[in-house]
Short mmCIF file of C-alpha atoms and ligand atoms in Angstrom, two decimals:
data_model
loop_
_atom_site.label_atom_id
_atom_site.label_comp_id
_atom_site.label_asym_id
_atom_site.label_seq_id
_atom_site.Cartn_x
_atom_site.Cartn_y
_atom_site.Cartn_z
CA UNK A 1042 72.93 109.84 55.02
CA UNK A 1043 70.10 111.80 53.20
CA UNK A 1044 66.77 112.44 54.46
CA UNK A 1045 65.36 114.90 52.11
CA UNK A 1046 63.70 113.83 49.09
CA UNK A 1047 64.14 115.44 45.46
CA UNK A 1048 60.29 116.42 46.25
CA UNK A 1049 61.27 118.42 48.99
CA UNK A 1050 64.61 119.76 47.69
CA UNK A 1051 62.34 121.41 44.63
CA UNK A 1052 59.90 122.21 46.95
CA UNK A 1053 62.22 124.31 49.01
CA UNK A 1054 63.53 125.96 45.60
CA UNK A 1055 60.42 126.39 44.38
CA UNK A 1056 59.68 128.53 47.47
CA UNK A 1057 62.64 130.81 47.61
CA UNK A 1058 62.34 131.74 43.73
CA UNK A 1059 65.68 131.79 43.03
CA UNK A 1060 68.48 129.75 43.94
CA UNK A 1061 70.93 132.15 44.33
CA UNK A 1062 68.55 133.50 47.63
CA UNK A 1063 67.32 130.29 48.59
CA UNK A 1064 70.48 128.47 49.91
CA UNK A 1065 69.21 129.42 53.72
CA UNK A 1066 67.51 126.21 54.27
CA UNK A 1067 68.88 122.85 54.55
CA UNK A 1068 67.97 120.02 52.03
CA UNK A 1069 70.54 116.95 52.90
CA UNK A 1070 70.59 116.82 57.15
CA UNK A 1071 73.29 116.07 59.07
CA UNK A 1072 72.77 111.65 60.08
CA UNK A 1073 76.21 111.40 61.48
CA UNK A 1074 77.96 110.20 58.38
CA UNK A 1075 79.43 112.20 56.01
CA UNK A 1076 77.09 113.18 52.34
CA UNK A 1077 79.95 113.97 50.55
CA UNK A 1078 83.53 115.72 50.72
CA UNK A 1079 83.98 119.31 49.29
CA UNK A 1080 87.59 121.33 49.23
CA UNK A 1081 87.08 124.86 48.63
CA UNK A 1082 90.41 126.63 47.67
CA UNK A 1083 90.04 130.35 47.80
CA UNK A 1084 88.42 132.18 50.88
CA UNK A 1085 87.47 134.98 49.39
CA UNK A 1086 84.33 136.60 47.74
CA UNK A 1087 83.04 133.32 46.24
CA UNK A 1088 84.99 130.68 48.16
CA UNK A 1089 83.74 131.95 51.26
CA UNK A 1090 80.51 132.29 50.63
CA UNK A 1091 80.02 128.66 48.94
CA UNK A 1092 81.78 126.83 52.16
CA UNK A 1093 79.08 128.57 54.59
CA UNK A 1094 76.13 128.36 52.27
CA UNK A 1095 77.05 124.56 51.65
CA UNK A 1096 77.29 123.46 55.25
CA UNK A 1097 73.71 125.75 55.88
CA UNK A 1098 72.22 124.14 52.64
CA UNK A 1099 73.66 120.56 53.86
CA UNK A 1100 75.80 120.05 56.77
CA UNK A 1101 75.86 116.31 56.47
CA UNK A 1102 78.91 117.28 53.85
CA UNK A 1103 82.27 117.82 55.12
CA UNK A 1104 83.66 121.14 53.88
CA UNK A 1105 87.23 122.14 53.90
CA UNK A 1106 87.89 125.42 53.08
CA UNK A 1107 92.05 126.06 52.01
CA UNK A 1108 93.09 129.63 52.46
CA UNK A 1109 96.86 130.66 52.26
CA UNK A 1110 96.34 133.77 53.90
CA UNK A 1111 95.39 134.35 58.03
CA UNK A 1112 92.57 137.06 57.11
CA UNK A 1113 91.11 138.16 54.36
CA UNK A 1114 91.12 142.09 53.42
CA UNK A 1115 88.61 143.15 50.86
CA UNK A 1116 88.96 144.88 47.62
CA UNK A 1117 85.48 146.70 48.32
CA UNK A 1118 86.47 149.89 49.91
CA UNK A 1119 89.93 149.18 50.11
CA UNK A 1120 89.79 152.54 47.69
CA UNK A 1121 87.85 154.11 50.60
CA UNK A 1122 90.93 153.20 52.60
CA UNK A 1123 93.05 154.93 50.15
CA UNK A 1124 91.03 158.17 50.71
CA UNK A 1125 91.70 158.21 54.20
CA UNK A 1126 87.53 157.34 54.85
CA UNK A 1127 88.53 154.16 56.41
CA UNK A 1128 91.53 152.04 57.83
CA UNK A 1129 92.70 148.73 56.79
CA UNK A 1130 90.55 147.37 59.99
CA UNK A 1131 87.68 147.78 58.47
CA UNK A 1132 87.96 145.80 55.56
CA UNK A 1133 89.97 142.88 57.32
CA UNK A 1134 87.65 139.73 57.77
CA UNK A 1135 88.61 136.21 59.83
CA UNK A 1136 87.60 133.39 59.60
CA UNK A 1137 86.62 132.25 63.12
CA UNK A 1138 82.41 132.24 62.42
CA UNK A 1139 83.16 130.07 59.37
CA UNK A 1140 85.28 127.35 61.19
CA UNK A 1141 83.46 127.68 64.86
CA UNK A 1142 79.38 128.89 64.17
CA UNK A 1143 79.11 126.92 60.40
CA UNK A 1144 81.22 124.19 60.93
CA UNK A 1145 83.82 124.84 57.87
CA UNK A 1146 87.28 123.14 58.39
CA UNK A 1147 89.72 125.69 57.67
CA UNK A 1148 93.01 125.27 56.59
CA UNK A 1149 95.58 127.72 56.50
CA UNK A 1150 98.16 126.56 53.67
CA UNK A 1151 98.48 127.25 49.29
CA UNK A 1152 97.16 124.89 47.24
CA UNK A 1153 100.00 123.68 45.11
CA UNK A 1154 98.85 121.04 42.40
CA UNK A 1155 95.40 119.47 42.20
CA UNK A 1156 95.27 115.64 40.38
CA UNK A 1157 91.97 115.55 39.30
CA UNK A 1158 91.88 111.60 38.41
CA UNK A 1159 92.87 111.18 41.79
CA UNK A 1160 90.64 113.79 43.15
CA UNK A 1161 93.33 115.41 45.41
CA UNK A 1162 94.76 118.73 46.19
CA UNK A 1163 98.58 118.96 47.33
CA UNK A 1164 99.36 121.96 49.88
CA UNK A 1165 102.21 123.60 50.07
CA UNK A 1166 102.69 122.45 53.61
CA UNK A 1167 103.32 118.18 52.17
CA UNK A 1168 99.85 117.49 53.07
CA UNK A 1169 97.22 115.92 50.46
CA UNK A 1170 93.71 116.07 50.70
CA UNK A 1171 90.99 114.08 48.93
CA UNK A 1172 87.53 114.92 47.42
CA UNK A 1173 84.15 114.49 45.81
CA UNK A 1174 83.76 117.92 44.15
CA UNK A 1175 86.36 120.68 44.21
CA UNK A 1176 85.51 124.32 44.09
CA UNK A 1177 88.26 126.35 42.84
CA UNK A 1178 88.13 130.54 43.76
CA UNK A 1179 91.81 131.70 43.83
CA UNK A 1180 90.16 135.33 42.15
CA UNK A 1181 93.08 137.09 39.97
CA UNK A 1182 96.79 136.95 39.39
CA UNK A 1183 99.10 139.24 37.28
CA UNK A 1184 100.16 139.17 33.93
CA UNK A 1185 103.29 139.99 34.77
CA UNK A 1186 105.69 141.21 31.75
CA UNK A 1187 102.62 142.40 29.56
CA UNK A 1188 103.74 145.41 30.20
CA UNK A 1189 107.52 146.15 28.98
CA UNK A 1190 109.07 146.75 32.67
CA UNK A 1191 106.34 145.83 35.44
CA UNK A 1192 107.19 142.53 37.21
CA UNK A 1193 106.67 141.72 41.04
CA UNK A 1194 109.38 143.44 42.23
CA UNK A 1195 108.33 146.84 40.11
CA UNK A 1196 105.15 146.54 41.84
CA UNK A 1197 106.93 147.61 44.86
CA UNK A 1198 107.47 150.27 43.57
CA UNK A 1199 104.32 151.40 41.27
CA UNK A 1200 102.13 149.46 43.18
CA UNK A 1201 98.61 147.62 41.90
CA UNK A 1202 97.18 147.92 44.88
CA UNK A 1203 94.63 145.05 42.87
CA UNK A 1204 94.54 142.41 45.69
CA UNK A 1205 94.08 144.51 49.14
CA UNK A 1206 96.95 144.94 51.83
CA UNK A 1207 100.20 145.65 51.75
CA UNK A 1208 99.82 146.84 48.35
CA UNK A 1209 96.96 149.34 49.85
CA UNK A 1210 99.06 150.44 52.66
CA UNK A 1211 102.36 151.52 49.96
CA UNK A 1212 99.83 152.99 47.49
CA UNK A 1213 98.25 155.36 50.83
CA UNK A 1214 102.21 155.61 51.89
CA UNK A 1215 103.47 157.44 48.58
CA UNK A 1216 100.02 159.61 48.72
CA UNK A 1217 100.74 160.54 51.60
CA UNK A 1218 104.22 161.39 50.87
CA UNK A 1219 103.49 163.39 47.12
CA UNK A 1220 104.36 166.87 47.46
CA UNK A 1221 101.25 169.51 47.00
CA UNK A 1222 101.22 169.83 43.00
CA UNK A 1223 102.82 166.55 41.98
CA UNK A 1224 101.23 163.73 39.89
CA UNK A 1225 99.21 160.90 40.30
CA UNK A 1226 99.41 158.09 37.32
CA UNK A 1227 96.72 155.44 37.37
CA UNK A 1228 97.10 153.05 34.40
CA UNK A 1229 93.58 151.04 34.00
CA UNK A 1230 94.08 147.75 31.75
CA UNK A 1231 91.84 146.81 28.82
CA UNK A 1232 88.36 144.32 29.58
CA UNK A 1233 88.05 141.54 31.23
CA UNK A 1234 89.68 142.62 34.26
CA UNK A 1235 88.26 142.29 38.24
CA UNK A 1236 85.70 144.94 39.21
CA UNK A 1237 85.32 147.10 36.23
CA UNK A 1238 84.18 150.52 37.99
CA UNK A 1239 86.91 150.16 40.40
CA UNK A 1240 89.79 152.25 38.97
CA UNK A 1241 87.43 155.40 38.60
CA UNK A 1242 86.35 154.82 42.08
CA UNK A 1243 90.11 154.90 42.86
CA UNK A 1244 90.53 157.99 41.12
CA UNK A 1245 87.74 159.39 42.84
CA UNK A 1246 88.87 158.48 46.52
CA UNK A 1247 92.41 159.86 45.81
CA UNK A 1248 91.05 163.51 44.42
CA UNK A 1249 88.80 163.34 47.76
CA UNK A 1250 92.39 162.93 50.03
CA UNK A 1251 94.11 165.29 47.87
CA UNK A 1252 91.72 168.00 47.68
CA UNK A 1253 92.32 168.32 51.40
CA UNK A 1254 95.88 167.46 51.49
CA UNK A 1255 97.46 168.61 48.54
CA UNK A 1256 95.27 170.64 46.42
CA UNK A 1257 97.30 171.67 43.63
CA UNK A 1258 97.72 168.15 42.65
CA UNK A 1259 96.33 166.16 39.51
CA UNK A 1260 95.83 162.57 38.69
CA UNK A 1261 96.28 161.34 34.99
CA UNK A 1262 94.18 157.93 34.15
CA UNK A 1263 95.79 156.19 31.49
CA UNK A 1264 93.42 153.88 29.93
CA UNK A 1265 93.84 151.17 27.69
CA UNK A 1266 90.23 151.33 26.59
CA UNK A 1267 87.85 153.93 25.25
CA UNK A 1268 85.36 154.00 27.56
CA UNK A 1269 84.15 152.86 31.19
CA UNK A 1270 81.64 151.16 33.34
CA UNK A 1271 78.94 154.26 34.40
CA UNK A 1272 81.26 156.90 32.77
CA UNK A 1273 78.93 159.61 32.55
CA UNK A 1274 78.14 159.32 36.02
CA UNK A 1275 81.67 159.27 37.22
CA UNK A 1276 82.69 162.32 34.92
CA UNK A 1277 79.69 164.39 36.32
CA UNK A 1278 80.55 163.72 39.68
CA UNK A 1279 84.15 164.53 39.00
CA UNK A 1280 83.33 167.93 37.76
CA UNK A 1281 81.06 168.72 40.70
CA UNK A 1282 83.54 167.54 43.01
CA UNK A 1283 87.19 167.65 41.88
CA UNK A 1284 86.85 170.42 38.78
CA UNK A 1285 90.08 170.06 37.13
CA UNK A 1286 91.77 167.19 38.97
CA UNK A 1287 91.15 164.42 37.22
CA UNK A 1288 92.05 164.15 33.39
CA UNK A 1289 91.22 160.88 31.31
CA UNK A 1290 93.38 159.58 28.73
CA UNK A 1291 91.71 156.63 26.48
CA UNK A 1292 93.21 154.71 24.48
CA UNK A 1293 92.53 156.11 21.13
CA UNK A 1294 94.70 159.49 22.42
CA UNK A 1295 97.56 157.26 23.83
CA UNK A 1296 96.17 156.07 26.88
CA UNK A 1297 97.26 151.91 26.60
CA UNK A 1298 100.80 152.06 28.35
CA UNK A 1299 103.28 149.52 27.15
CA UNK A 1300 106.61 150.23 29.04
CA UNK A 1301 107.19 151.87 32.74
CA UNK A 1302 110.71 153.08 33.85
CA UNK A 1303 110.15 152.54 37.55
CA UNK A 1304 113.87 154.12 38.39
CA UNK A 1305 112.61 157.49 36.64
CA UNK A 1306 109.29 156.58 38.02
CA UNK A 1307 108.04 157.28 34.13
CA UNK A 1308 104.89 155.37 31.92
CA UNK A 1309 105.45 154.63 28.21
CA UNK A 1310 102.08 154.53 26.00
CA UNK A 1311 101.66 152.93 22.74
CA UNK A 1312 102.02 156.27 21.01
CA UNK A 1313 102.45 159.87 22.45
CA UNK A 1314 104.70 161.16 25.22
CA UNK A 1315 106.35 159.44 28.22
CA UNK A 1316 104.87 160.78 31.43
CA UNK A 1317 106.23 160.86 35.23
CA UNK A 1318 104.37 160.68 38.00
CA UNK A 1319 105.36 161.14 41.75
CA UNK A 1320 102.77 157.96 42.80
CA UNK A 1321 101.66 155.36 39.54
CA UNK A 1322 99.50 153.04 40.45
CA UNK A 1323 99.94 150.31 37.77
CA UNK A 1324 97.23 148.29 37.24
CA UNK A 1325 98.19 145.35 35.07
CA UNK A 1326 96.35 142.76 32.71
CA UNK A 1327 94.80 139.89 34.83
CA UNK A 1328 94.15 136.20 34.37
CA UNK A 1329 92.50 132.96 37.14
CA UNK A 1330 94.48 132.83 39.75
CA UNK A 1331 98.25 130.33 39.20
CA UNK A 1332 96.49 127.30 41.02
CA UNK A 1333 93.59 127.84 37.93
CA UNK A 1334 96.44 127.97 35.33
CA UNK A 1335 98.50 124.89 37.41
CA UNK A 1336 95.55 122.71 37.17
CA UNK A 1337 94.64 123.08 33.15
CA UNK A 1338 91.40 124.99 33.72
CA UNK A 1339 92.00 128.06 32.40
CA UNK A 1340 92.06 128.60 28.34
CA UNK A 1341 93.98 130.39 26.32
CA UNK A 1342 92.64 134.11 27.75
CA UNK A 1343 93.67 132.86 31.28
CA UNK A 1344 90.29 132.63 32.09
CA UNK A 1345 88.23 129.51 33.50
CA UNK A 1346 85.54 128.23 30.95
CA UNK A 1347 82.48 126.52 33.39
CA UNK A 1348 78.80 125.04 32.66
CA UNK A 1349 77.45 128.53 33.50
CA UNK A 1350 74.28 126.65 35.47
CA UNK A 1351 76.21 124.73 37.62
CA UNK A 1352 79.82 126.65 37.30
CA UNK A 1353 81.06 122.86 36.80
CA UNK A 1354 84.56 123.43 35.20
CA UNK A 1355 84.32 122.48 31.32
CA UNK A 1356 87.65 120.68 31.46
CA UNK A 1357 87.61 118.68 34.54
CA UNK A 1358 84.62 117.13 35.78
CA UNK A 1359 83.59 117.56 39.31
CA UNK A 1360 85.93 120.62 40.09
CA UNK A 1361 84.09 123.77 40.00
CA UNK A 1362 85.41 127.33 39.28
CA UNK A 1363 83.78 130.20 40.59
CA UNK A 1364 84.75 134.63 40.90
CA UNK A 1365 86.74 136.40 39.25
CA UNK A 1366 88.55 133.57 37.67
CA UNK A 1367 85.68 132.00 35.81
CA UNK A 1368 84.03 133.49 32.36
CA UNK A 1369 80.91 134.48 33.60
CA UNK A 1370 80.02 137.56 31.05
CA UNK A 1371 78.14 139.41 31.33
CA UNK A 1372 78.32 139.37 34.64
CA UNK A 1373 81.20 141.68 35.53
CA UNK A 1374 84.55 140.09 37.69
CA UNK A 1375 82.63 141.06 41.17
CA UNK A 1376 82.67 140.56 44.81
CA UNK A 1377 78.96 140.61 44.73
CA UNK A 1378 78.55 138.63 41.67
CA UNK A 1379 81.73 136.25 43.47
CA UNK A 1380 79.65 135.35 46.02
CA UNK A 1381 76.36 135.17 44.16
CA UNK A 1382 77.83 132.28 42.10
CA UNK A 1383 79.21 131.05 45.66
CA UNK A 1384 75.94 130.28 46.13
CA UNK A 1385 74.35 128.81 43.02
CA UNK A 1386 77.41 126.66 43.18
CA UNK A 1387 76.73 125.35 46.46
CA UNK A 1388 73.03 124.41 46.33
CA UNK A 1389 74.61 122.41 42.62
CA UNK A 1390 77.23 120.59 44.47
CA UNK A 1391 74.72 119.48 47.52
CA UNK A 1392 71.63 118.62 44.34
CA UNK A 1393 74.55 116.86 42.83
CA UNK A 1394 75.76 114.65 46.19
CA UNK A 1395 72.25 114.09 46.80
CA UNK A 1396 71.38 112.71 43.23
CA UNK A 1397 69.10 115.77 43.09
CA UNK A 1398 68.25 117.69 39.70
CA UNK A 1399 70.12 121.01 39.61
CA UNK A 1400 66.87 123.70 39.65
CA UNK A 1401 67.12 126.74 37.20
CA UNK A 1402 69.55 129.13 38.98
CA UNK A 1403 69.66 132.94 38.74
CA UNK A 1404 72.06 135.54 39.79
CA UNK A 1405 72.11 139.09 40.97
CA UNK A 1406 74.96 141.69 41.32
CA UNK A 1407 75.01 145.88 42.20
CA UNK A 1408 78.28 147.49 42.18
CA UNK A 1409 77.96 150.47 44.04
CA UNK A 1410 80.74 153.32 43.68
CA UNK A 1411 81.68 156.19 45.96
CA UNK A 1412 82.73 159.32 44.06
CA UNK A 1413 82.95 161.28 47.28
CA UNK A 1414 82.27 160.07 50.78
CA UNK A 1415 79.07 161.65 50.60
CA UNK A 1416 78.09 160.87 46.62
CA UNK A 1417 77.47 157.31 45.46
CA UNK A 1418 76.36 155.80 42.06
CA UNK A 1419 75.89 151.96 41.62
CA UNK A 1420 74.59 149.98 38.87
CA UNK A 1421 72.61 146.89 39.55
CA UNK A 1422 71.84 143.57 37.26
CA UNK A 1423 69.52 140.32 37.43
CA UNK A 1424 70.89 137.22 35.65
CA UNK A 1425 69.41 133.85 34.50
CA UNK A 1426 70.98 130.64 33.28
CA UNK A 1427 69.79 128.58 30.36
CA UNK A 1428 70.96 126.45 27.85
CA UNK A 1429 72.63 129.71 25.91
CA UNK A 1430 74.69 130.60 29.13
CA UNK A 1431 74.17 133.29 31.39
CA UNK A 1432 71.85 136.19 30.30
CA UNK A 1433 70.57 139.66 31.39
CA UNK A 1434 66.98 139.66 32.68
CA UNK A 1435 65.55 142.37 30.25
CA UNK A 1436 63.76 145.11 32.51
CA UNK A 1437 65.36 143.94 35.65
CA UNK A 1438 68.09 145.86 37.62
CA UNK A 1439 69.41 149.73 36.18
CA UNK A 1440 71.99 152.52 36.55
CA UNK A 1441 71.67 155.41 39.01
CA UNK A 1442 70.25 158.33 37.03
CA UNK A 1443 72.02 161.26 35.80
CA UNK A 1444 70.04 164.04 36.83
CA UNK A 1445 69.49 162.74 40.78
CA UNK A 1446 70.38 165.84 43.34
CA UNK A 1447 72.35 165.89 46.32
CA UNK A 1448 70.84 164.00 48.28
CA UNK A 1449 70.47 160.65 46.05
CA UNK A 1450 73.66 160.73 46.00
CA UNK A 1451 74.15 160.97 49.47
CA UNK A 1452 71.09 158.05 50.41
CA UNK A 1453 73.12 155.57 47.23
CA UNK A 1454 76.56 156.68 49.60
CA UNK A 1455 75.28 155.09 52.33
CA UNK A 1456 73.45 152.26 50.63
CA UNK A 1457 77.16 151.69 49.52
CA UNK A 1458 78.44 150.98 52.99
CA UNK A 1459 75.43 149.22 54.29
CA UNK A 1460 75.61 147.07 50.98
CA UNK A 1461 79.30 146.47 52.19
CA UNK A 1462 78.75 145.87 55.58
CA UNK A 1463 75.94 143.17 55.07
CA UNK A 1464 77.84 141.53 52.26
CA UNK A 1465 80.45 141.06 54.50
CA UNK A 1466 78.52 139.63 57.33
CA UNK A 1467 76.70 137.56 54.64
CA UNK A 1468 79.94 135.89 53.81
CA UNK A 1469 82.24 135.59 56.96
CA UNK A 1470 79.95 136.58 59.91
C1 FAD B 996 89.91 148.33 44.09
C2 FAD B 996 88.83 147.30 44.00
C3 FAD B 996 87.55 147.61 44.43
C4 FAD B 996 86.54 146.67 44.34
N1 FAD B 996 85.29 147.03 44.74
C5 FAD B 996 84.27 146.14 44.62
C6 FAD B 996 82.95 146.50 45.04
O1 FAD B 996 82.70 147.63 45.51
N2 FAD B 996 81.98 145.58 44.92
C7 FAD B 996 82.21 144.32 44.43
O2 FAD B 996 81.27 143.52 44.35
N3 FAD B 996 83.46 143.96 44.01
C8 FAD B 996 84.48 144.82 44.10
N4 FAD B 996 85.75 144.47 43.70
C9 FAD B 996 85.97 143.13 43.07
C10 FAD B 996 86.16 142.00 44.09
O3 FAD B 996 87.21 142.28 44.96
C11 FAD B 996 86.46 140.70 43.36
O4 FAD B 996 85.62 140.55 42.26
C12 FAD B 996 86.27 139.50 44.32
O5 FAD B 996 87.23 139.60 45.35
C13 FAD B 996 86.37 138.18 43.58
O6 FAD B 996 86.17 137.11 44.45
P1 FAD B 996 86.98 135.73 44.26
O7 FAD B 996 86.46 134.78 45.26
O8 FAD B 996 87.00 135.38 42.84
O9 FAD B 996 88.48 136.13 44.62
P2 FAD B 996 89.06 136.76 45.97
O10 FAD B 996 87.97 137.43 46.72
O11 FAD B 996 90.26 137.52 45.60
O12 FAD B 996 89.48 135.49 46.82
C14 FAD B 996 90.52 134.65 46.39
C15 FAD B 996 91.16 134.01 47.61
O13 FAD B 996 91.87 132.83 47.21
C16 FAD B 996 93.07 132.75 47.93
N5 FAD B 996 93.97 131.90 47.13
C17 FAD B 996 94.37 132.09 45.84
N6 FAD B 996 95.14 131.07 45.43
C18 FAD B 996 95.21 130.20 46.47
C19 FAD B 996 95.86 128.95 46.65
N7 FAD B 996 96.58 128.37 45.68
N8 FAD B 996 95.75 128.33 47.86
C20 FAD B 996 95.02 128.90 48.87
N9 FAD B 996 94.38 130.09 48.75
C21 FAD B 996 94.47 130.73 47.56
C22 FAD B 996 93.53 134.20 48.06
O14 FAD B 996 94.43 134.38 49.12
C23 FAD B 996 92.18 134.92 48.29
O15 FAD B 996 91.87 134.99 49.66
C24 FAD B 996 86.80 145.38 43.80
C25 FAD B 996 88.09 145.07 43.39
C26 FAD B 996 89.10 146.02 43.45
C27 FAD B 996 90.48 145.66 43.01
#
């Protein structure tokens, strides 16, 4: 049943400016009958966050959401965690508010196959369920053998610690078991790859832990490219904070690794010395999550090509891909920028079940980045949509600056954990 008109749906974008902050308000109420079916699979960053904002934007459609896991824990801050600022608590979200305050059906299974001329998704559990638009947000998965040695099982060992949990808890486990003076490898793949800033965060949180735990210590960053997102800013606040810990190895002096050892716990790079470390943190090339690559929408990269207004996938109509799994450049493989396209794709799915025009969407991201637990640095972007695909808006947005004193740094620390904090209320509160 739908009782808004297209007069009022652009009416109600019109007033919110963008659609990306406008999703609050409802457009198609709730009659009784169903306006539509939507499966979600992926409660994460983006899946999350287009389930709520589609019930809130119409809750006349029925929303499943399909989540193999019980909780979700966060990548944001999980690299807090690993400095010892936080436990795993604090970045663990459930999804009771989404299934009892917004009215989400949640399902706790994998999504196995997806038929999309039938329109169904198969779970792992033997059940099938049907749709009218798909949204697809599994986030990464592994490239597992591009690097000579490191498969699942070597990640036990040199973990990624790239999708939080367990893999947070080992990586915190063998800091905390280093001895005072040993080595700390972290190997940071080449671009595209989820959250861009976040190995230099990591290496940042780990010099904060072992500056008080084990001082004589040093941590190598093997890099597979030659530079990094807000470099400057992270080297500066090395220096001031960690002189001496933390070296950088780019790729043009031998930083790409191609082969690990894990039994003589050593890295190989493309040319130069083998290294040891006591902890590596192995962080491997990425592509769209398997159920992406399982259901043909992912090219050759491993990445999912979409309509970049709507995120409608370009292979299969009427499934939609949105996080870290879609191209999206050049907005970076985000949590903020996850759940920012959670939304644009939400208020397109309810225009489209409503026979409404899709309005012009825009997007927004800030990545903010905690060198110490009292120094912060972010870097903040506005995006628009047109017919060319996804574009910076010129002017709007910037980078922390260079020269800011103490106590910027300590205001942008906390502006990182309120940003976190109402992200994650945004999303699963
Ligand atoms: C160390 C680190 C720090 C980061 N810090 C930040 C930060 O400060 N700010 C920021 O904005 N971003 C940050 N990120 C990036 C952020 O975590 C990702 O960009 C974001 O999680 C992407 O959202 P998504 O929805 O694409 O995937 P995810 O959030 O990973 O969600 C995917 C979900 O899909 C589920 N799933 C996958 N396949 C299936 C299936 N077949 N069936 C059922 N469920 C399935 C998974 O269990 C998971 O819950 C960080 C990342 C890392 C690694």
């Amino acid at each position: 049943m739908r009782h808004s008109t297209r007069r009022h749906f652009i009416e109600l974008i019109g007033s919110a400016g963008a659609v990306s902050s406008m999703a609050a308000w409802p457009i198609v109420a709730g009659g009784g009958q169903s306006a539509g079916r939507v499966v979600i699979i992926g409660g994460g960053f983006g899946g999350a966050t287009c389930a709520k904002y589609l019930r809130r934007i119409a809750p006349a459609i029925t929303v499943t959401l399909v989540e193999r896991e019980s909780s979700f824990v966060t990548c944001p801050f999980s690299n807090a965690v690993l400095g010892g600022l936080y436990d795993i608590d604090f970045i663990t979200h459930h999804y009771d508010a989404l299934r009892d305050a917004h009215g989400v059906e949640v399902i706790q299974d994998r999504a196995s196959t997806i038929d999309p001329a039938a329109k169904t998704v198969a779970l792992s559990a033997g059940s099938t369920l049907t749709y009218d638009k798909l949204v697809v947000s599994p986030g990464i998965d592994f490239q597992w053998g591009a690097i000579d040695g490191y498969d699942e099982a070597a990640s036990e060992q040199m973990p990624h610690a790239w999708k939080a949990g367990p893999q947070t808890l080992q990586l915190r486990k063998q800091l905390e078991a280093m001895p005072n003076g040993g080595v700390v490898i972290i190997a940071a793949p080449r671009n595209p790859f989820r959250c861009p800033p976040g190995p230099y965060e990591r290496a940042s949180m780990i010099a904060h832990y072992l500056k008080q735990a084990k001082p004589r210590s040093k941590i190598l960053i093997y890099d597979a490219k030659d530079t990094f997102s807000k470099r400057p800013l992270f080297e500066q606040g090395w220096k001031a904070l960690y002189p001496g810990m933390i070296e950088w190895i780019p790729e043009s002096e031998g930083g790409a690794i191609e082969a690990v050892d894990v039994r003589s716990m050593t890295v190989h790079p493309t040319f130069g010395d083998p290294q040891t470390g006591d902890v590596i943190n192995m962080i491997p090339p990425q592509k769209a999550g398997a159920i992406a690559q399982v259901a043909g929408l992912a090219g050759d990269g491993g990445w999912c090509a979409v309509d970049q207004r709507t995120f409608e996938s370009a292979v299969h109509k009427d499934i939609y891909v949105i996080g870290d799994a879609a191209v999206a450049n050049p907005m970076p493989k985000s949590g903020f920028a996850a759940s920012s396209q959670g939304k644009v794709c939400a208020t397109s799915i309810a225009a489209s079940l409503s026979g409404l025009e899709m309005p012009e969407p825009s997007y927004s991201n800030t990545c903010y980045s905690l060198v110490g637990p009292d120094y912060g640095i972010s870097v903040a972007a506005v995006y628009r949509a047109g017919a060319e695909g996804i574009v910076s808006v010129e002017g709007a947005g910037g980078i922390s600056p260079k020269d800011a004193d103490t106590a910027f740094r300590s205001a942008e620390a906390s502006y990182a954990v309120g940003w976190y904090q109402s992200i994650t209320a945004d999303i699963w509160g």
